[in-house]
Amino acid sequence: EVQLVQSGAEVKKPGDSLKISCNGSGYSFTNNWIGWVRQMPGKGLEWMGIIYPGDSDTRYSPSFQGQVTISADNSISTAYLQWNSLKASDTAMYYCAREVVIGGSRGPFDYWGQGTLVTVSS
Amino acid sequence: SYELTQPPSVSVSPGQTARITCSGDALSKQYGYWYQQKTGQAPVLVMYKDSERPSGIPDRFSGSSSGNTASLTITGAQAEDEADYYCNSRDSSGNLYVFGTGTKVTVL
């Protein structure tokens, strides 16, 4: 069974650093892109970026380029989303999601993590 | 930057048909995907490649695409279909994704 399990909720102060994780199981982790999605309180889904664990190829939405870092550790089948200096506006739920390959073509996000709530407050 | 535009809300009576549209320039070249998100839950894929339904999704959900607009239709809406729905596609380069603005579907 494919599963994406994310790390637990975090409460941080402005200026803190943070790295949240997404552990994939039940499939070959290196063969599927993993994306990250932000959902601010009461707002819609925002696509942040995506990584291919097989070769660490990473793409970022222009809105998030330079604001976060996406990485992966294939030895433990885990993708990460990292901030160097959090702001109050980073308060949101963050989801990881697996991109599926359908008929040889990259497809939608078929499995999602449960979400990690990040709260940034002084 | 690339945008996908959806109506903020759609209301439908039980058993009737709801149609949600999603407009964006790249939809004429890229597939549209649709996700359902219920309150407090992670999104769930309900449609891919414009009109393909994942296993386990009821057949009252259908999808289509024409020109720059993708659509998700719920035929015979039920109370459990009340949720936020988001379209999703790649940009014209195929390298980046974007989500639509989201549509709240109310069944009443």
PDB file of C-alpha atoms in Angstrom:
ATOM      1  CA  GLU A   1       0.000   0.000   0.000  1.00  0.00           C
ATOM      2  CA  VAL A   2       1.376   3.386  -1.009  1.00  0.00           C
ATOM      3  CA  GLN A   3       1.679   5.773   1.925  1.00  0.00           C
ATOM      4  CA  LEU A   4       3.126   9.232   2.451  1.00  0.00           C
ATOM      5  CA  VAL A   5       3.587   9.986   6.145  1.00  0.00           C
ATOM      6  CA  GLN A   6       4.535  13.509   7.145  1.00  0.00           C
ATOM      7  CA  SER A   7       6.227  14.773  10.281  1.00  0.00           C
ATOM      8  CA  GLY A   8       4.200  16.296  13.089  1.00  0.00           C
ATOM      9  CA  ALA A   9       2.934  19.802  13.707  1.00  0.00           C
ATOM     10  CA  GLU A  10       5.485  22.515  14.471  1.00  0.00           C
ATOM     11  CA  VAL A  11       5.286  25.763  16.420  1.00  0.00           C
ATOM     12  CA  LYS A  12       8.146  28.148  15.679  1.00  0.00           C
ATOM     13  CA  LYS A  13       9.155  31.767  16.153  1.00  0.00           C
ATOM     14  CA  PRO A  14       9.891  34.232  13.332  1.00  0.00           C
ATOM     15  CA  GLY A  15      13.485  33.817  12.204  1.00  0.00           C
ATOM     16  CA  ASP A  16      13.678  30.150  13.198  1.00  0.00           C
ATOM     17  CA  SER A  17      14.749  27.472  10.733  1.00  0.00           C
ATOM     18  CA  LEU A  18      12.634  24.384  10.055  1.00  0.00           C
ATOM     19  CA  LYS A  19      12.760  21.172   8.042  1.00  0.00           C
ATOM     20  CA  ILE A  20       9.620  19.038   7.677  1.00  0.00           C
ATOM     21  CA  SER A  21       9.582  15.575   6.189  1.00  0.00           C
ATOM     22  CA  CYS A  22       7.522  13.208   4.050  1.00  0.00           C
ATOM     23  CA  ASN A  23       8.303   9.485   4.187  1.00  0.00           C
ATOM     24  CA  GLY A  24       7.166   7.388   1.234  1.00  0.00           C
ATOM     25  CA  SER A  25       6.507   3.652   1.453  1.00  0.00           C
ATOM     26  CA  GLY A  26       4.855   0.927  -0.586  1.00  0.00           C
ATOM     27  CA  TYR A  27       6.473   1.950  -3.885  1.00  0.00           C
ATOM     28  CA  SER A  28       9.896   2.659  -5.386  1.00  0.00           C
ATOM     29  CA  PHE A  29      10.620   6.081  -3.891  1.00  0.00           C
ATOM     30  CA  THR A  30      13.216   7.070  -6.495  1.00  0.00           C
ATOM     31  CA  ASN A  31      10.881   6.531  -9.452  1.00  0.00           C
ATOM     32  CA  ASN A  32       8.208   9.153  -8.736  1.00  0.00           C
ATOM     33  CA  TRP A  33       8.353  12.923  -8.390  1.00  0.00           C
ATOM     34  CA  ILE A  34       7.232  14.264  -4.986  1.00  0.00           C
ATOM     35  CA  GLY A  35       5.579  17.683  -4.806  1.00  0.00           C
ATOM     36  CA  TRP A  36       4.876  20.091  -1.959  1.00  0.00           C
ATOM     37  CA  VAL A  37       1.676  22.110  -1.596  1.00  0.00           C
ATOM     38  CA  ARG A  38       0.875  24.983   0.776  1.00  0.00           C
ATOM     39  CA  GLN A  39      -2.562  25.765   2.158  1.00  0.00           C
ATOM     40  CA  MET A  40      -2.780  28.888   4.265  1.00  0.00           C
ATOM     41  CA  PRO A  41      -5.601  29.074   6.833  1.00  0.00           C
ATOM     42  CA  GLY A  42      -8.958  29.259   5.055  1.00  0.00           C
ATOM     43  CA  LYS A  43      -7.303  29.547   1.644  1.00  0.00           C
ATOM     44  CA  GLY A  44      -6.721  27.427  -1.449  1.00  0.00           C
ATOM     45  CA  LEU A  45      -3.990  25.054  -2.544  1.00  0.00           C
ATOM     46  CA  GLU A  46      -0.693  26.503  -3.806  1.00  0.00           C
ATOM     47  CA  TRP A  47       1.876  24.406  -5.638  1.00  0.00           C
ATOM     48  CA  MET A  48       5.335  25.080  -4.224  1.00  0.00           C
ATOM     49  CA  GLY A  49       7.707  22.778  -6.042  1.00  0.00           C
ATOM     50  CA  ILE A  50       8.661  19.234  -6.892  1.00  0.00           C
ATOM     51  CA  ILE A  51      11.638  16.891  -6.683  1.00  0.00           C
ATOM     52  CA  TYR A  52      12.599  13.715  -8.504  1.00  0.00           C
ATOM     53  CA  PRO A  53      14.416  11.653  -5.852  1.00  0.00           C
ATOM     54  CA  GLY A  54      16.113   9.536  -8.521  1.00  0.00           C
ATOM     55  CA  ASP A  55      18.456  12.358  -9.535  1.00  0.00           C
ATOM     56  CA  SER A  56      17.400  15.222  -7.189  1.00  0.00           C
ATOM     57  CA  ASP A  57      16.096  17.293 -10.124  1.00  0.00           C
ATOM     58  CA  THR A  58      14.059  20.026  -8.413  1.00  0.00           C
ATOM     59  CA  ARG A  59      11.663  22.639  -9.782  1.00  0.00           C
ATOM     60  CA  TYR A  60      10.141  25.546  -7.869  1.00  0.00           C
ATOM     61  CA  SER A  61       7.114  27.726  -8.408  1.00  0.00           C
ATOM     62  CA  PRO A  62       8.316  31.292  -9.041  1.00  0.00           C
ATOM     63  CA  SER A  63       6.347  32.295  -5.930  1.00  0.00           C
ATOM     64  CA  PHE A  64       8.457  30.033  -3.733  1.00  0.00           C
ATOM     65  CA  GLN A  65      11.851  30.075  -5.483  1.00  0.00           C
ATOM     66  CA  GLY A  66      14.462  31.236  -2.985  1.00  0.00           C
ATOM     67  CA  GLN A  67      12.004  31.045  -0.093  1.00  0.00           C
ATOM     68  CA  VAL A  68      12.206  27.301   0.595  1.00  0.00           C
ATOM     69  CA  THR A  69      14.446  24.344  -0.242  1.00  0.00           C
ATOM     70  CA  ILE A  70      13.171  20.939  -1.339  1.00  0.00           C
ATOM     71  CA  SER A  71      15.442  17.920  -0.929  1.00  0.00           C
ATOM     72  CA  ALA A  72      15.306  14.146  -0.584  1.00  0.00           C
ATOM     73  CA  ASP A  73      17.213  11.337   1.144  1.00  0.00           C
ATOM     74  CA  ASN A  74      16.752   8.154  -0.871  1.00  0.00           C
ATOM     75  CA  SER A  75      18.371   5.992   1.821  1.00  0.00           C
ATOM     76  CA  ILE A  76      15.321   6.571   4.018  1.00  0.00           C
ATOM     77  CA  SER A  77      12.742   7.293   1.269  1.00  0.00           C
ATOM     78  CA  THR A  78      12.083  10.771   2.630  1.00  0.00           C
ATOM     79  CA  ALA A  79      11.513  14.150   1.014  1.00  0.00           C
ATOM     80  CA  TYR A  80      11.996  17.413   2.871  1.00  0.00           C
ATOM     81  CA  LEU A  81      10.776  21.006   2.799  1.00  0.00           C
ATOM     82  CA  GLN A  82      13.058  23.477   4.531  1.00  0.00           C
ATOM     83  CA  TRP A  83      13.058  27.124   5.599  1.00  0.00           C
ATOM     84  CA  ASN A  84      16.121  29.068   6.783  1.00  0.00           C
ATOM     85  CA  SER A  85      14.209  31.946   8.362  1.00  0.00           C
ATOM     86  CA  LEU A  86      10.498  31.558   8.996  1.00  0.00           C
ATOM     87  CA  LYS A  87       8.004  34.399   8.803  1.00  0.00           C
ATOM     88  CA  ALA A  88       4.540  34.650  10.320  1.00  0.00           C
ATOM     89  CA  SER A  89       3.179  34.420   6.766  1.00  0.00           C
ATOM     90  CA  ASP A  90       4.606  30.877   6.507  1.00  0.00           C
ATOM     91  CA  THR A  91       1.869  29.722   8.894  1.00  0.00           C
ATOM     92  CA  ALA A  92       0.008  27.079   6.898  1.00  0.00           C
ATOM     93  CA  MET A  93      -0.707  23.410   6.344  1.00  0.00           C
ATOM     94  CA  TYR A  94       1.885  21.811   4.084  1.00  0.00           C
ATOM     95  CA  TYR A  95       1.149  18.667   2.077  1.00  0.00           C
ATOM     96  CA  CYS A  96       3.464  16.383   0.165  1.00  0.00           C
ATOM     97  CA  ALA A  97       2.042  14.411  -2.753  1.00  0.00           C
ATOM     98  CA  ARG A  98       3.307  11.750  -5.133  1.00  0.00           C
ATOM     99  CA  GLU A  99       3.144  12.380  -8.858  1.00  0.00           C
ATOM    100  CA  VAL A 100       2.062   9.226 -10.670  1.00  0.00           C
ATOM    101  CA  VAL A 101       3.228   8.044 -14.082  1.00  0.00           C
ATOM    102  CA  ILE A 102       0.316   6.960 -16.293  1.00  0.00           C
ATOM    103  CA  GLY A 103       0.912   5.316 -19.644  1.00  0.00           C
ATOM    104  CA  GLY A 104       4.498   6.478 -19.635  1.00  0.00           C
ATOM    105  CA  SER A 105       3.497  10.106 -19.045  1.00  0.00           C
ATOM    106  CA  ARG A 106       3.842  12.104 -15.868  1.00  0.00           C
ATOM    107  CA  GLY A 107       0.412  12.476 -14.374  1.00  0.00           C
ATOM    108  CA  PRO A 108      -1.429  13.966 -11.392  1.00  0.00           C
ATOM    109  CA  PHE A 109      -0.762  13.674  -7.675  1.00  0.00           C
ATOM    110  CA  ASP A 110      -2.370  10.384  -6.725  1.00  0.00           C
ATOM    111  CA  TYR A 111      -1.298   9.958  -3.091  1.00  0.00           C
ATOM    112  CA  TRP A 112      -1.069  12.708  -0.509  1.00  0.00           C
ATOM    113  CA  GLY A 113       0.443  12.969   2.936  1.00  0.00           C
ATOM    114  CA  GLN A 114      -1.752  13.838   5.900  1.00  0.00           C
ATOM    115  CA  GLY A 115      -0.313  17.346   6.081  1.00  0.00           C
ATOM    116  CA  THR A 116       2.014  19.134   8.497  1.00  0.00           C
ATOM    117  CA  LEU A 117       0.702  22.231  10.257  1.00  0.00           C
ATOM    118  CA  VAL A 118       3.359  24.888  10.689  1.00  0.00           C
ATOM    119  CA  THR A 119       2.574  27.776  13.032  1.00  0.00           C
ATOM    120  CA  VAL A 120       4.958  30.729  13.179  1.00  0.00           C
ATOM    121  CA  SER A 121       4.248  33.157  15.993  1.00  0.00           C
ATOM    122  CA  SER A 122       6.207  35.339  18.356  1.00  0.00           C
TER     123      SER A 122
ATOM    124  CA  SER B   1       2.672  33.835 -13.696  1.00  0.00           C
ATOM    125  CA  TYR B   2       0.279  31.180 -14.945  1.00  0.00           C
ATOM    126  CA  GLU B   3      -3.215  31.117 -13.403  1.00  0.00           C
ATOM    127  CA  LEU B   4      -6.222  28.813 -13.419  1.00  0.00           C
ATOM    128  CA  THR B   5      -9.553  30.503 -12.730  1.00  0.00           C
ATOM    129  CA  GLN B   6     -12.547  28.800 -11.119  1.00  0.00           C
ATOM    130  CA  PRO B   7     -15.886  30.167  -9.873  1.00  0.00           C
ATOM    131  CA  PRO B   8     -15.737  30.678  -6.089  1.00  0.00           C
ATOM    132  CA  SER B   9     -18.896  28.717  -5.393  1.00  0.00           C
ATOM    133  CA  VAL B  10     -21.486  26.449  -6.946  1.00  0.00           C
ATOM    134  CA  SER B  11     -24.740  25.411  -5.282  1.00  0.00           C
ATOM    135  CA  VAL B  12     -26.714  22.345  -6.281  1.00  0.00           C
ATOM    136  CA  SER B  13     -29.797  20.557  -4.987  1.00  0.00           C
ATOM    137  CA  PRO B  14     -29.476  16.884  -4.095  1.00  0.00           C
ATOM    138  CA  GLY B  15     -29.867  14.742  -7.196  1.00  0.00           C
ATOM    139  CA  GLN B  16     -29.229  17.631  -9.563  1.00  0.00           C
ATOM    140  CA  THR B  17     -26.166  18.393 -11.678  1.00  0.00           C
ATOM    141  CA  ALA B  18     -23.270  20.650 -10.726  1.00  0.00           C
ATOM    142  CA  ARG B  19     -20.662  21.806 -13.221  1.00  0.00           C
ATOM    143  CA  ILE B  20     -17.381  23.449 -12.226  1.00  0.00           C
ATOM    144  CA  THR B  21     -15.235  25.199 -14.817  1.00  0.00           C
ATOM    145  CA  CYS B  22     -11.512  25.945 -14.853  1.00  0.00           C
ATOM    146  CA  SER B  23      -9.997  28.385 -17.332  1.00  0.00           C
ATOM    147  CA  GLY B  24      -6.324  28.803 -18.212  1.00  0.00           C
ATOM    148  CA  ASP B  25      -4.240  29.338 -21.313  1.00  0.00           C
ATOM    149  CA  ALA B  26      -2.208  26.136 -20.980  1.00  0.00           C
ATOM    150  CA  LEU B  27      -5.285  23.916 -20.734  1.00  0.00           C
ATOM    151  CA  SER B  28      -5.384  23.741 -24.522  1.00  0.00           C
ATOM    152  CA  LYS B  29      -1.992  21.961 -24.379  1.00  0.00           C
ATOM    153  CA  GLN B  30      -1.885  20.329 -20.934  1.00  0.00           C
ATOM    154  CA  TYR B  31      -4.176  17.851 -19.196  1.00  0.00           C
ATOM    155  CA  GLY B  32      -6.454  19.033 -16.412  1.00  0.00           C
ATOM    156  CA  TYR B  33      -6.707  17.242 -13.082  1.00  0.00           C
ATOM    157  CA  TRP B  34      -9.306  17.692 -10.349  1.00  0.00           C
ATOM    158  CA  TYR B  35      -9.083  17.255  -6.582  1.00  0.00           C
ATOM    159  CA  GLN B  36     -11.780  17.147  -3.917  1.00  0.00           C
ATOM    160  CA  GLN B  37     -10.969  18.463  -0.462  1.00  0.00           C
ATOM    161  CA  LYS B  38     -13.332  18.031   2.446  1.00  0.00           C
ATOM    162  CA  THR B  39     -12.936  20.096   5.593  1.00  0.00           C
ATOM    163  CA  GLY B  40      -9.901  19.093   7.605  1.00  0.00           C
ATOM    164  CA  GLN B  41      -8.767  16.455   5.109  1.00  0.00           C
ATOM    165  CA  ALA B  42      -6.051  16.125   2.489  1.00  0.00           C
ATOM    166  CA  PRO B  43      -7.092  16.525  -1.158  1.00  0.00           C
ATOM    167  CA  VAL B  44      -8.246  13.475  -3.106  1.00  0.00           C
ATOM    168  CA  LEU B  45      -7.789  13.033  -6.856  1.00  0.00           C
ATOM    169  CA  VAL B  46     -11.195  12.684  -8.577  1.00  0.00           C
ATOM    170  CA  MET B  47     -10.294  13.196 -12.248  1.00  0.00           C
ATOM    171  CA  TYR B  48      -7.123  12.996 -14.335  1.00  0.00           C
ATOM    172  CA  LYS B  49      -6.187  13.446 -17.995  1.00  0.00           C
ATOM    173  CA  ASP B  50      -9.270  15.681 -18.358  1.00  0.00           C
ATOM    174  CA  SER B  51     -11.821  12.873 -18.200  1.00  0.00           C
ATOM    175  CA  GLU B  52     -10.337   9.769 -16.582  1.00  0.00           C
ATOM    176  CA  ARG B  53     -11.741   8.711 -13.243  1.00  0.00           C
ATOM    177  CA  PRO B  54      -9.467   7.014 -10.667  1.00  0.00           C
ATOM    178  CA  SER B  55     -10.682   3.730  -9.259  1.00  0.00           C
ATOM    179  CA  GLY B  56     -13.025   4.226  -6.338  1.00  0.00           C
ATOM    180  CA  ILE B  57     -14.411   7.541  -7.576  1.00  0.00           C
ATOM    181  CA  PRO B  58     -18.170   7.307  -8.233  1.00  0.00           C
ATOM    182  CA  ASP B  59     -19.272   7.485 -11.851  1.00  0.00           C
ATOM    183  CA  ARG B  60     -21.438  10.516 -11.104  1.00  0.00           C
ATOM    184  CA  PHE B  61     -18.170  12.445 -11.480  1.00  0.00           C
ATOM    185  CA  SER B  62     -17.146  13.184 -15.058  1.00  0.00           C
ATOM    186  CA  GLY B  63     -14.698  15.524 -16.736  1.00  0.00           C
ATOM    187  CA  SER B  64     -14.178  17.221 -20.071  1.00  0.00           C
ATOM    188  CA  SER B  65     -11.994  19.822 -21.701  1.00  0.00           C
ATOM    189  CA  SER B  66     -12.428  22.167 -24.642  1.00  0.00           C
ATOM    190  CA  GLY B  67     -10.024  24.870 -25.694  1.00  0.00           C
ATOM    191  CA  ASN B  68      -8.778  26.703 -22.626  1.00  0.00           C
ATOM    192  CA  THR B  69     -11.457  25.374 -20.275  1.00  0.00           C
ATOM    193  CA  ALA B  70     -11.665  22.153 -18.297  1.00  0.00           C
ATOM    194  CA  SER B  71     -14.863  21.108 -16.544  1.00  0.00           C
ATOM    195  CA  LEU B  72     -15.851  18.757 -13.745  1.00  0.00           C
ATOM    196  CA  THR B  73     -19.487  17.632 -13.632  1.00  0.00           C
ATOM    197  CA  ILE B  74     -21.281  15.943 -10.761  1.00  0.00           C
ATOM    198  CA  THR B  75     -24.450  14.296 -12.095  1.00  0.00           C
ATOM    199  CA  GLY B  76     -26.877  13.458  -9.330  1.00  0.00           C
ATOM    200  CA  ALA B  77     -25.037  15.307  -6.565  1.00  0.00           C
ATOM    201  CA  GLN B  78     -25.161  13.835  -3.095  1.00  0.00           C
ATOM    202  CA  ALA B  79     -24.649  15.392   0.310  1.00  0.00           C
ATOM    203  CA  GLU B  80     -21.210  13.781   0.612  1.00  0.00           C
ATOM    204  CA  ASP B  81     -20.056  15.666  -2.497  1.00  0.00           C
ATOM    205  CA  GLU B  82     -20.095  18.925  -0.557  1.00  0.00           C
ATOM    206  CA  ALA B  83     -16.440  19.998  -0.583  1.00  0.00           C
ATOM    207  CA  ASP B  84     -13.903  22.333  -2.150  1.00  0.00           C
ATOM    208  CA  TYR B  85     -12.784  21.343  -5.639  1.00  0.00           C
ATOM    209  CA  TYR B  86      -9.498  22.390  -7.237  1.00  0.00           C
ATOM    210  CA  CYS B  87      -8.360  22.035 -10.818  1.00  0.00           C
ATOM    211  CA  ASN B  88      -4.661  21.541 -11.511  1.00  0.00           C
ATOM    212  CA  SER B  89      -2.442  21.432 -14.558  1.00  0.00           C
ATOM    213  CA  ARG B  90       1.071  22.107 -15.743  1.00  0.00           C
ATOM    214  CA  ASP B  91       2.083  25.373 -17.319  1.00  0.00           C
ATOM    215  CA  SER B  92       2.816  25.532 -21.051  1.00  0.00           C
ATOM    216  CA  SER B  93       6.459  24.531 -20.476  1.00  0.00           C
ATOM    217  CA  GLY B  94       5.320  21.367 -18.722  1.00  0.00           C
ATOM    218  CA  ASN B  95       7.818  21.912 -15.920  1.00  0.00           C
ATOM    219  CA  LEU B  96       5.672  23.583 -13.289  1.00  0.00           C
ATOM    220  CA  TYR B  97       2.228  22.954 -11.836  1.00  0.00           C
ATOM    221  CA  VAL B  98      -0.468  25.362 -10.748  1.00  0.00           C
ATOM    222  CA  PHE B  99      -3.717  24.908  -8.838  1.00  0.00           C
ATOM    223  CA  GLY B 100      -6.930  26.674  -9.638  1.00  0.00           C
ATOM    224  CA  THR B 101      -8.495  29.176  -7.278  1.00  0.00           C
ATOM    225  CA  GLY B 102     -10.906  26.574  -5.900  1.00  0.00           C
ATOM    226  CA  THR B 103     -14.693  26.155  -5.962  1.00  0.00           C
ATOM    227  CA  LYS B 104     -16.832  25.473  -2.919  1.00  0.00           C
ATOM    228  CA  VAL B 105     -19.652  23.110  -3.845  1.00  0.00           C
ATOM    229  CA  THR B 106     -22.684  23.292  -1.579  1.00  0.00           C
ATOM    230  CA  VAL B 107     -25.385  20.625  -1.791  1.00  0.00           C
ATOM    231  CA  LEU B 108     -28.645  21.967  -0.387  1.00  0.00           C
TER     232      LEU B 108
END
